[in-house]
Every structure is written in structure tokens, then in C-alpha cells.
PDB file of C-alpha atoms and ligand atoms in Angstrom:
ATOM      1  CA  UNK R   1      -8.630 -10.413   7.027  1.00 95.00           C
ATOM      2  CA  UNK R   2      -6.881  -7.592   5.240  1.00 98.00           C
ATOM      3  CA  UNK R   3      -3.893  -7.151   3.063  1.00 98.00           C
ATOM      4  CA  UNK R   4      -4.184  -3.861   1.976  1.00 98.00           C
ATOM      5  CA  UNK R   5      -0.490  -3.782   0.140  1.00 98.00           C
ATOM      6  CA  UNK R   6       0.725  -7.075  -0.873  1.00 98.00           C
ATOM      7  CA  UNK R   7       2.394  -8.133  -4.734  1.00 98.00           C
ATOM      8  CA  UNK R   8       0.601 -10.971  -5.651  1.00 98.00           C
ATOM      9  CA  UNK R   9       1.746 -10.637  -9.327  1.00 97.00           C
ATOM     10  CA  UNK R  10       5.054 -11.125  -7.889  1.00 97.00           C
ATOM     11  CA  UNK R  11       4.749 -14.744  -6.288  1.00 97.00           C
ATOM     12  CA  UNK R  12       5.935 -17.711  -8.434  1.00 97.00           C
ATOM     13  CA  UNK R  13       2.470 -18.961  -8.782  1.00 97.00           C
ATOM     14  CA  UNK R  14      -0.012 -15.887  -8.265  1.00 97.00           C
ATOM     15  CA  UNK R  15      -3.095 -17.898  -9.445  1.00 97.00           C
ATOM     16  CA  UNK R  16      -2.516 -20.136  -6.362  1.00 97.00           C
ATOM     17  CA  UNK R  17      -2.440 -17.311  -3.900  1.00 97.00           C
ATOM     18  CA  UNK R  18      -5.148 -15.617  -5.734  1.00 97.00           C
ATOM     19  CA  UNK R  19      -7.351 -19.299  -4.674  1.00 97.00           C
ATOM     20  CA  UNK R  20      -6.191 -19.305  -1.161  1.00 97.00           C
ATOM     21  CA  UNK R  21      -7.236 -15.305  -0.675  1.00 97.00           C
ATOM     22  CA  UNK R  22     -10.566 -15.951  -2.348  1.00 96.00           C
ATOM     23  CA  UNK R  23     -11.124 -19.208  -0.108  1.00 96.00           C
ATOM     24  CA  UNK R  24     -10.439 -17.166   2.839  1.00 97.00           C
ATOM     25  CA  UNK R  25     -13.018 -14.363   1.724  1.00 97.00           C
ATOM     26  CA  UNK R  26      -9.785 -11.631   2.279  1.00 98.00           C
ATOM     27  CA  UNK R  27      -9.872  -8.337   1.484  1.00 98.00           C
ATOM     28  CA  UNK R  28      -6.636  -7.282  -0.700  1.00 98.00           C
ATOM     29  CA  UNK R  29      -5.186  -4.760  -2.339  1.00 98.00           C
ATOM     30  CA  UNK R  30      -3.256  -6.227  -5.049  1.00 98.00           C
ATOM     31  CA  UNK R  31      -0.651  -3.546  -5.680  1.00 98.00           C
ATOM     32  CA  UNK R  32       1.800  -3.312  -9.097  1.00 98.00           C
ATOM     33  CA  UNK R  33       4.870  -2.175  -9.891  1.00 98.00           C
ATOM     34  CA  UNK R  34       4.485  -1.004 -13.588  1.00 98.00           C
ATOM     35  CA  UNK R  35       1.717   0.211 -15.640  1.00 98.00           C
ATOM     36  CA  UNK R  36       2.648  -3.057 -17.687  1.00 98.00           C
ATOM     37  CA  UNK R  37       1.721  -5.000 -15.327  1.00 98.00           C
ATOM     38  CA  UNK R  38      -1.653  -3.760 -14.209  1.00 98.00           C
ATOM     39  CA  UNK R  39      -3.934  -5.486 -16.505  1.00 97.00           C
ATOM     40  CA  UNK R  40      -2.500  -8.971 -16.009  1.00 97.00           C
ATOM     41  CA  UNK R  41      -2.587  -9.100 -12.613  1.00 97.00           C
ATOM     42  CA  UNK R  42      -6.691  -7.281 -12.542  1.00 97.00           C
ATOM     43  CA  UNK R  43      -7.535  -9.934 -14.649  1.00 97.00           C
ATOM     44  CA  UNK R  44      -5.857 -12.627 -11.925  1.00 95.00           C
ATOM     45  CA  UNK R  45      -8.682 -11.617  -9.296  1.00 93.00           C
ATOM     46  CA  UNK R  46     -11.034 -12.796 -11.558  1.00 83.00           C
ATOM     47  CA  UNK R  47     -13.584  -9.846 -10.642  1.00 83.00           C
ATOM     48  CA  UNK R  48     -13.794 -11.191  -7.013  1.00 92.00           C
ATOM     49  CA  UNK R  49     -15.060  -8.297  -5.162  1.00 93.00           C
ATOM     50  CA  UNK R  50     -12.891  -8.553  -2.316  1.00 97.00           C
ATOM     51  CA  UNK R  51      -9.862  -8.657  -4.582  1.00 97.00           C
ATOM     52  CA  UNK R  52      -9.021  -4.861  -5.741  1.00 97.00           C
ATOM     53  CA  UNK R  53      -5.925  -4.193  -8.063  1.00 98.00           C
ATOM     54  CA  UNK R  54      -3.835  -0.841  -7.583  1.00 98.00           C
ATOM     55  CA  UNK R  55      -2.041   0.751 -10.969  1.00 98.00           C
ATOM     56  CA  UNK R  56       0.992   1.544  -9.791  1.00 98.00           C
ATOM     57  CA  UNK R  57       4.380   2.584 -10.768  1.00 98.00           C
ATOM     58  CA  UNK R  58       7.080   2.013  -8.053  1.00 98.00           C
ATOM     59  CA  UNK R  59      10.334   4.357  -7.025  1.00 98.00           C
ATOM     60  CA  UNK R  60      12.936   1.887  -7.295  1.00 97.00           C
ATOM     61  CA  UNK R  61      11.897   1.488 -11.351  1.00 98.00           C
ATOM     62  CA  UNK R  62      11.267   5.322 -12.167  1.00 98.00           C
ATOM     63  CA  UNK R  63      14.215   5.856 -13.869  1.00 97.00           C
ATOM     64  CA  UNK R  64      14.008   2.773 -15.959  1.00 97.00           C
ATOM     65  CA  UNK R  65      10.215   2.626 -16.716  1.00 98.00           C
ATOM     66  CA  UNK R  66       9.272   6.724 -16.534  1.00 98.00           C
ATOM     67  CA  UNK R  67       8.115   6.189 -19.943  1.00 98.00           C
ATOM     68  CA  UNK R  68       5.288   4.161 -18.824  1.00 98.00           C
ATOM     69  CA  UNK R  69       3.877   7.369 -17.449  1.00 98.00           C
ATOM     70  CA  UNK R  70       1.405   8.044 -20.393  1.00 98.00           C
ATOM     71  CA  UNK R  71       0.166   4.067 -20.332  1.00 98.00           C
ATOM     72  CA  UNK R  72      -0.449   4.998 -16.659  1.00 98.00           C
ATOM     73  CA  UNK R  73      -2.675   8.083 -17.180  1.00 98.00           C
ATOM     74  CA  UNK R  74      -4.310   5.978 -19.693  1.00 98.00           C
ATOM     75  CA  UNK R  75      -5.123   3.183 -17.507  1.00 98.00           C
ATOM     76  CA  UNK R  76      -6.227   5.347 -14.701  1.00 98.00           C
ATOM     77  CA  UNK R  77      -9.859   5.921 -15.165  1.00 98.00           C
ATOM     78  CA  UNK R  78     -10.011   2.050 -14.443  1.00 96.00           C
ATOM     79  CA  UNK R  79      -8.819   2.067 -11.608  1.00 97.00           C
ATOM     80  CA  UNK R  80     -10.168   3.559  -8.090  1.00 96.00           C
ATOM     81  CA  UNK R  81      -6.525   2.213  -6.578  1.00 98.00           C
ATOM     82  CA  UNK R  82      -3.082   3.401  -7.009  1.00 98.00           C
ATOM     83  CA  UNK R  83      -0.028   1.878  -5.804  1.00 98.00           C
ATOM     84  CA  UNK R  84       2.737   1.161  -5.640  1.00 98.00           C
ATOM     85  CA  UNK R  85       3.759   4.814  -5.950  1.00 98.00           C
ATOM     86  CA  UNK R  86       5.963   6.927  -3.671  1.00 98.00           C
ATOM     87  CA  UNK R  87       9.712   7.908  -2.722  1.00 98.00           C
ATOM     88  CA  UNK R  88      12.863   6.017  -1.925  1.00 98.00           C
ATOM     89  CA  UNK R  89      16.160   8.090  -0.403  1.00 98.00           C
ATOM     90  CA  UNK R  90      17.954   5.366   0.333  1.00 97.00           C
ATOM     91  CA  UNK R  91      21.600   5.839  -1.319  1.00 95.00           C
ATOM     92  CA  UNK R  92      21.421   3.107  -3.722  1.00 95.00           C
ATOM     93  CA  UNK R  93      18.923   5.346  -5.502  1.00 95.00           C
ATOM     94  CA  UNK R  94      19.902   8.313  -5.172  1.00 91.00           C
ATOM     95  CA  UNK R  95      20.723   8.450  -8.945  1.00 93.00           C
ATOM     96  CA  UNK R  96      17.185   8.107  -9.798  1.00 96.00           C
ATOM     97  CA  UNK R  97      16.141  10.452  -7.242  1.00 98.00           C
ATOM     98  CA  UNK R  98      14.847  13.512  -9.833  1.00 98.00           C
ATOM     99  CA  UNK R  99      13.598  10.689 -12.096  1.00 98.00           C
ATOM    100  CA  UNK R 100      11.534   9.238  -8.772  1.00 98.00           C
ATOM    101  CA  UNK R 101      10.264  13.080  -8.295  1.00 98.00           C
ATOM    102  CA  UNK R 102       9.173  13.591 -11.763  1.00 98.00           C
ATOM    103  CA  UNK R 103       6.865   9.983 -11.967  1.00 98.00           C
ATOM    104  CA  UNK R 104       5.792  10.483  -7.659  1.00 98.00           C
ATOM    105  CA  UNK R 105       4.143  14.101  -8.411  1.00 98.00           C
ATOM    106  CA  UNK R 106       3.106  13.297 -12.374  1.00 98.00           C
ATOM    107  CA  UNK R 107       1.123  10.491 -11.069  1.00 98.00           C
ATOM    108  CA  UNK R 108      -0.430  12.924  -7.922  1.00 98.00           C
ATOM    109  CA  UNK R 109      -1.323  15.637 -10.555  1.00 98.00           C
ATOM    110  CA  UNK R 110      -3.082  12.957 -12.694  1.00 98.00           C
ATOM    111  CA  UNK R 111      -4.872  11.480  -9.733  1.00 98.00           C
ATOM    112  CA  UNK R 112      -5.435  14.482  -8.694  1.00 98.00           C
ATOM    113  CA  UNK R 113      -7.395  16.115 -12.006  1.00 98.00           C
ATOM    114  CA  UNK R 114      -9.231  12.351 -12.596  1.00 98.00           C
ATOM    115  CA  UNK R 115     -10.696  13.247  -8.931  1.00 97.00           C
ATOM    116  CA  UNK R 116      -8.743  11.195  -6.661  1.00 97.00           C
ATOM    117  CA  UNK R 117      -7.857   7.886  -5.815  1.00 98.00           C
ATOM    118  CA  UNK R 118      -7.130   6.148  -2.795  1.00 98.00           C
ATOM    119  CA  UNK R 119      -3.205   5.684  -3.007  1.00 98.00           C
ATOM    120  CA  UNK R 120      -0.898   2.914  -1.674  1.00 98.00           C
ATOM    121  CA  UNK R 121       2.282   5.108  -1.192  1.00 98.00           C
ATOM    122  CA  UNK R 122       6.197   3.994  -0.127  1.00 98.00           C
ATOM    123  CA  UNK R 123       8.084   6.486   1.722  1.00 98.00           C
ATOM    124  CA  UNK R 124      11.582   4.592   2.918  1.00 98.00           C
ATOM    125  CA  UNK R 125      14.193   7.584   3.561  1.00 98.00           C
ATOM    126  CA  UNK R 126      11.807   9.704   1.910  1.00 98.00           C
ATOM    127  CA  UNK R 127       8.349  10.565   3.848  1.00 98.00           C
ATOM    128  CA  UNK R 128       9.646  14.213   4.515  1.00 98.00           C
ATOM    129  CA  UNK R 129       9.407  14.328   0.402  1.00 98.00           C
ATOM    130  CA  UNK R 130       6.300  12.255   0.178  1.00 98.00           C
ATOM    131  CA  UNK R 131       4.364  14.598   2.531  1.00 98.00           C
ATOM    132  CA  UNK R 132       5.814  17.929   0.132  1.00 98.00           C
ATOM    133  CA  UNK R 133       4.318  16.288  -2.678  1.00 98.00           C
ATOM    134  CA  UNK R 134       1.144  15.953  -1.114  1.00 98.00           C
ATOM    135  CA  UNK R 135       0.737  19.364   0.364  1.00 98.00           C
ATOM    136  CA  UNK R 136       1.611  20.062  -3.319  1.00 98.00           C
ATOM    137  CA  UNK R 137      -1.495  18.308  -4.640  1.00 98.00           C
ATOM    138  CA  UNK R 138      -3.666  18.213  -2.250  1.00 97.00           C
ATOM    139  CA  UNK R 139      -6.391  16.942  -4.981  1.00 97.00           C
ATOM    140  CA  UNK R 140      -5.039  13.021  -5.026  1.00 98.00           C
ATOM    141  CA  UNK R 141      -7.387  11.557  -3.167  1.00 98.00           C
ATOM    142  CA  UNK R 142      -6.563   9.431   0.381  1.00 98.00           C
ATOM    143  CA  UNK R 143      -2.811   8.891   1.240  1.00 98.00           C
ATOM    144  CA  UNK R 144      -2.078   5.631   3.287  1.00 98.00           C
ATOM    145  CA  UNK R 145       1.887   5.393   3.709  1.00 98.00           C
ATOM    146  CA  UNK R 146       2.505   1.577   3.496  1.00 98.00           C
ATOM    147  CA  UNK R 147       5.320  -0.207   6.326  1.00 97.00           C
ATOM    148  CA  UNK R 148       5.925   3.310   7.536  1.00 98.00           C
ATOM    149  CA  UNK R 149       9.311   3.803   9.228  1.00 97.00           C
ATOM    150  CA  UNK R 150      10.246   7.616   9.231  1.00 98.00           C
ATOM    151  CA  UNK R 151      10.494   9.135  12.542  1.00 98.00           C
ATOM    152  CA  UNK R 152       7.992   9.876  14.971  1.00 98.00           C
ATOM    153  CA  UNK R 153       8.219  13.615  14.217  1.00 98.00           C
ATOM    154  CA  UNK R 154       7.056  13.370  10.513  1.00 98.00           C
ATOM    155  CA  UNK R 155       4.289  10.584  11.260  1.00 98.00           C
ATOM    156  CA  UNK R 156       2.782  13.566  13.549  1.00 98.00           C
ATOM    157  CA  UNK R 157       2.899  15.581  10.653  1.00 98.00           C
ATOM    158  CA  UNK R 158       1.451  13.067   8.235  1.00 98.00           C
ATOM    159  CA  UNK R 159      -1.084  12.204  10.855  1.00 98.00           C
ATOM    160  CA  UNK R 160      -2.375  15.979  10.807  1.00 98.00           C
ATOM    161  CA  UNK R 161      -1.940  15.356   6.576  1.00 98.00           C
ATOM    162  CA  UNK R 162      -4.766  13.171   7.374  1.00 98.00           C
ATOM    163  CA  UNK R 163      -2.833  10.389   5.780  1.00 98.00           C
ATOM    164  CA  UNK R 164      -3.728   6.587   6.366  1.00 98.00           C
ATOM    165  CA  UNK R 165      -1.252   3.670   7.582  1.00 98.00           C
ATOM    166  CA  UNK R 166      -0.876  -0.109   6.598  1.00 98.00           C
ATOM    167  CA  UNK R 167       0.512  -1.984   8.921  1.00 98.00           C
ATOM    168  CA  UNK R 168       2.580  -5.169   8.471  1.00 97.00           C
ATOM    169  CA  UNK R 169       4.023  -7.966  10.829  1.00 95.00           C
ATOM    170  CA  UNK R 170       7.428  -6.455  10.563  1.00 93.00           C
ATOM    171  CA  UNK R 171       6.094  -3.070  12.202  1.00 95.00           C
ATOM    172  CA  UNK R 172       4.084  -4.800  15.203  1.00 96.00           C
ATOM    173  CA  UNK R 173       7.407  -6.966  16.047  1.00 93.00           C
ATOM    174  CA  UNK R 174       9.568  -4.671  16.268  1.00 95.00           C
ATOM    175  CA  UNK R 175       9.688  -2.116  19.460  1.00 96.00           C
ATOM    176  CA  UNK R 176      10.660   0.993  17.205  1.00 97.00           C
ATOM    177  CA  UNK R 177       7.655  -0.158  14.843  1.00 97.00           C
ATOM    178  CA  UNK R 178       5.213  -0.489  17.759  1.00 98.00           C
ATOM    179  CA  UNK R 179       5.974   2.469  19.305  1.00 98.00           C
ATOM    180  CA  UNK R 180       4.995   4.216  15.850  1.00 98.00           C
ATOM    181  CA  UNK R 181       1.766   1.942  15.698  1.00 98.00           C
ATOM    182  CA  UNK R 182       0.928   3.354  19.235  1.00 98.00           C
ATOM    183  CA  UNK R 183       0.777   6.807  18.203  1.00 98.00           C
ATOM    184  CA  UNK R 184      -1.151   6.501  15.008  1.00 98.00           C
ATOM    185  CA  UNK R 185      -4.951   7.129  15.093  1.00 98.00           C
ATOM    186  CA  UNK R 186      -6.871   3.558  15.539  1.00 98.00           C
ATOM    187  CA  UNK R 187      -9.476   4.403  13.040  1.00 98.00           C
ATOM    188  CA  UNK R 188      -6.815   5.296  10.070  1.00 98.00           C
ATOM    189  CA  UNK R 189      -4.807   2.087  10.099  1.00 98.00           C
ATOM    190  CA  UNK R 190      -5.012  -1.068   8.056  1.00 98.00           C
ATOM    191  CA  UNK R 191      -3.128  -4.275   7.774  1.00 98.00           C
ATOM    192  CA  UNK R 192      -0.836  -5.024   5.083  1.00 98.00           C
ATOM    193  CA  UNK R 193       2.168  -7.830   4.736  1.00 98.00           C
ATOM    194  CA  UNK R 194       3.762  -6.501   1.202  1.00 98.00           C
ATOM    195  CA  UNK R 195       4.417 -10.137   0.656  1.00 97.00           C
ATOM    196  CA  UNK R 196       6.322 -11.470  -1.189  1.00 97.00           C
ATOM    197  CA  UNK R 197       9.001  -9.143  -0.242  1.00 93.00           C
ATOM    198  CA  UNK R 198       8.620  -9.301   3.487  1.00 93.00           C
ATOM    199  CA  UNK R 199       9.117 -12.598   5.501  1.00 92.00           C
ATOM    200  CA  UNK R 200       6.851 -13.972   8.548  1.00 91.00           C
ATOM    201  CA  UNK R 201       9.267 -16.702  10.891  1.00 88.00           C
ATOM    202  CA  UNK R 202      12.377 -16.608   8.710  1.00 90.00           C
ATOM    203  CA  UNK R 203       9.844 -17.598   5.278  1.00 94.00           C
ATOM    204  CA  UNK R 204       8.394 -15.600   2.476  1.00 95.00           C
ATOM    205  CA  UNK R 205       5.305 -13.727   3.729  1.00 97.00           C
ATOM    206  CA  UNK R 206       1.390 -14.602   2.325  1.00 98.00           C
ATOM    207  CA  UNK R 207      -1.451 -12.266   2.075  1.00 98.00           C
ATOM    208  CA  UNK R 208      -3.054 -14.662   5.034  1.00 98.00           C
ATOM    209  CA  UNK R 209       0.111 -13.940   7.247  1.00 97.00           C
ATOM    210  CA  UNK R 210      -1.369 -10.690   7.955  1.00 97.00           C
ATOM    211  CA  UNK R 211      -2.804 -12.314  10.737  1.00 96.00           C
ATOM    212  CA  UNK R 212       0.011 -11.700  12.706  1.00 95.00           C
ATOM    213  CA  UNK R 213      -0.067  -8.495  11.807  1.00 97.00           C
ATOM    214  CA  UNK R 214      -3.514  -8.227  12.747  1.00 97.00           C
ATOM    215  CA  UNK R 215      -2.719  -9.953  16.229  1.00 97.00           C
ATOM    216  CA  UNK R 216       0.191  -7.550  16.991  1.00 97.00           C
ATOM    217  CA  UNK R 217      -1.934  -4.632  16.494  1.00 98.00           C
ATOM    218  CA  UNK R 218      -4.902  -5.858  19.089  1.00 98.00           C
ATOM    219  CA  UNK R 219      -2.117  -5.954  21.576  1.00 98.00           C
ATOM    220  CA  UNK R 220      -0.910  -3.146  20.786  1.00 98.00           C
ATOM    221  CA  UNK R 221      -4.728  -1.243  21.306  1.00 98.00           C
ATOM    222  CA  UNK R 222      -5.291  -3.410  24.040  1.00 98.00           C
ATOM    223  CA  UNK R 223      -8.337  -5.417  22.514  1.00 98.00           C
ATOM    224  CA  UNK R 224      -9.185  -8.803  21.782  1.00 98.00           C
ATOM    225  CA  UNK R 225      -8.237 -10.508  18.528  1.00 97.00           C
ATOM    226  CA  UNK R 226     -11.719  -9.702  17.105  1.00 97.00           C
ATOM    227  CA  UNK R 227     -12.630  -6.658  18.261  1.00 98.00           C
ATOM    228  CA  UNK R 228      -9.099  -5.343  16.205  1.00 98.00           C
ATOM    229  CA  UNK R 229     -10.129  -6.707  13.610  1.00 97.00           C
ATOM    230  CA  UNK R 230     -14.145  -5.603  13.005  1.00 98.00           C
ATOM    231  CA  UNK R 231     -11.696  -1.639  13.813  1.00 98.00           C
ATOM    232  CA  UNK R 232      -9.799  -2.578  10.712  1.00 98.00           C
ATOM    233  CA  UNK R 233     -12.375  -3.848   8.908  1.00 98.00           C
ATOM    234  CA  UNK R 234     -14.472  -1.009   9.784  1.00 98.00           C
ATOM    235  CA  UNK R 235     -11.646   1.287   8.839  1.00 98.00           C
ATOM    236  CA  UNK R 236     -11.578  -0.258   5.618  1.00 98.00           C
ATOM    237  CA  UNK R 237     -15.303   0.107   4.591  1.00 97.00           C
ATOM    238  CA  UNK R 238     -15.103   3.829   5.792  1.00 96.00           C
ATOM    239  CA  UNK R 239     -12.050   4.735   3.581  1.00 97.00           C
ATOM    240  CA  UNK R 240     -13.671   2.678   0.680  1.00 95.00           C
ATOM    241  CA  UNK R 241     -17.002   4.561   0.764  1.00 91.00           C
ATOM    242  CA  UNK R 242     -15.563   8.302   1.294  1.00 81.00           C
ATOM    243  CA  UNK R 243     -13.269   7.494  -2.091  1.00 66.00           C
ATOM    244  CA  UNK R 244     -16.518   7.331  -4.865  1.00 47.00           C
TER     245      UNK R 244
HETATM  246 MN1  LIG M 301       5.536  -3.105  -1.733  1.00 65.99          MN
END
């Protein structure tokens, strides 16, 4: 199993979810919100290989934590993983909005000149921006755009971007999300739950609920249950080992 975008700093006992992932021999990306946060929550994985922590710095907190920028850029050379990074249009944060642009493309020109990282990247209301900024540094290493859900027109574009998708349980159960699932390329998508902020049967979402996720998407390709999953996992070892 794979949760390639999930906050596990974020749950109210971390350590606990941290057990249950290891038990489970998962494979997740542990993403952060903050630079400030990064080397807590590395140091909660416990150097379990399976267990990877992303330096991240998210949209909705540019304007309050853009200062964090230069902690970032000096905690990037230990890290091969950034995220949570990206754009947010909806209105709410529309205040922020140049303050989201600055910290989005500071943090893709740093990735890009420390040789590129693989990049766990939100795009709600925004992925026509997100893809600029890549075009605009086109040194940043691999893009996967986490729960995408921007229109079919710009996922053809940032299919031919070459960018990566995670998928989560929300996309594979809803019909708009499944139709976008259907026209991504097989060997470019991943399975995410960005738990805890995402709920699986009216409850909080775990990194292990990505099995639904995972389940959704073999129906969706028409496969069995573990013939998805050795694609994903596949998918995975292929992204990990053309990143450095
Ligand atoms: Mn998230």
C-alpha cells in the first residue's frame, strides 16, 4: 500500500499512525505544511525506509509563514521530497494570492538549482497557475498534482507537462473524479488519502484507507485488486529511481 500525500504530523497522535504504517510495511509520503515542521515529523518515521518525509510549505499559510522561505532552502539538501507546495484560487485566499506566487515559484527555482526534487503539489482553483510555474522552471524535478480536480482540459495539458497524479478515495467515488482518473496515464498515477483532512465513510481518513482508493482505481483500469496495485507500486519504484 501507498499513501503518497498524507499529514501524519497532523493526527492527534502521529506516533500511533506512524506504528500502524510501519506494521503494515506502507509506503508514505509524509508531507508538511511548514519548514518548522519538517524535522519533527522526519524524525517520527524513525528512519523506516518506507516512510519518506516531504519539506513543504503549503498555499493556504504563504502569507503568514513566507518568512520560512530561507529555513526552507536551508533544509532542502535533506530532503529528496517536497510537499506540500502549490496554488489555491479559491476566494477565501485570494488575499494571499501574490504572497502564494512568490513562496510556489521561490521554492521551484530552489528545487530547481539544488537539481530537482520529486514534488507533492496542490492545485485547487489554481492548476492553470501551477502548470505556468512549471513551464517557468522546468528544472524542479517530477510534478505529481495531489487530489486533482481542475478540468479535463488542463489535466490534458498537465498530462503532456509530464506531470504525475495521486489519487485519493474521494477522486475514485466520485463520477466527475473517475472520469478524470480514466483519462490519466496508468503508469503516472499513485495513491494518496491526504488524511487527516479527507474522510473515508463519514470518519477521518488513515494512511491504510488508501485501500479504497487503491480498489476504486482497479475498477476503474479494469484489473484485479492486485494487479492495480503491483501498477502503482511499480509506478512508484520507477518515479523513485529516475529522481537520484
Ligand atoms: Mn494535503
Amino acid at each position: 500500500m501507498i499513501d503518497f500525500h498524507c499529514h501524519v504530523d497532523l493526527y492527534p497522535d502521529p506516533r500511533e499512525v506512524i506504528r500502524e504504517c510501519v506494521d503494515r510495511r506502507m509506503y508514505v509520503l509524509s508531507v508538511t505544511t511548514t519548514p518548522t515542521a519538517w524535522r519533527q515529523t522526519a524524525a517520527l518515521a524513525n528512519d523506516d525506509k518506507r516512510i519518506r518525509t516531504a519539506l513543504g510549505l503549503h498555499p493556504e499559510l504563504a502569507s503568514q509563514r513566507k518568512h520560512e522561505l530561507e529555513l526552507f532552502d536551508q533544509l532542502l539538501p535533506s530532503s529528496r521530497y517536497v510537499g506540500e507546495i502549490g496554488l489555491d484560487g479559491s476566494s477565501e485566499l485570494r488575499s494571499g494570492w501574490n504572497d502564494q506566487l512568490l513562496v510556489f515559484t521561490h521554492i521551484l527555482a530552489s528545487c530547481g538549482m539544488a537539481g530537482g526534487r520529486i514534488l507533492s503539489i496542490h492545485s485547487r482553483r489554481a492548476v492553470g497557475a501551477v502548470l505556468d510555474a512549471l513551464v517557468e522552471h522546468p528544472h524542479a524535478g517530477t510534478a505529481v498534482l495531489h487530489w486533482y480536480s481542475g478540468s479535463s482540459g488542463d489535466l490534458k495539458r498537465a498530462i503532456e507537462l509530464g506531470c504525475w497524479f495521486s489519487v485519493g478515495p474521494p477522486m475514485t467515488s466520485s463520477e466527475r473524479g473517475r472520469a478524470l482518473v480514466r483519462q490519466m496515464p496508468q503508469e503516472r498515477v499513485l495513491t494518496e488519502t491526504d488524511g487527516p483532512f479527507s474522510t473515508v465513510g463519514g470518519r477521518r481518513a488513515f494512511p491504510w484507507d488508501v485501500n479504497s482508493a487503491m480498489s476504486g482505481l482497479a475498477d476503474i483500469w479494469g484489473l484485479a485488486n492486485d494487479e492495480a496495485e503491483a501498477q502503482v507500486l511499480k509506478n512508484l519504484r520507477g518515479l523513485v529511481s529516475t529522481n537520484g
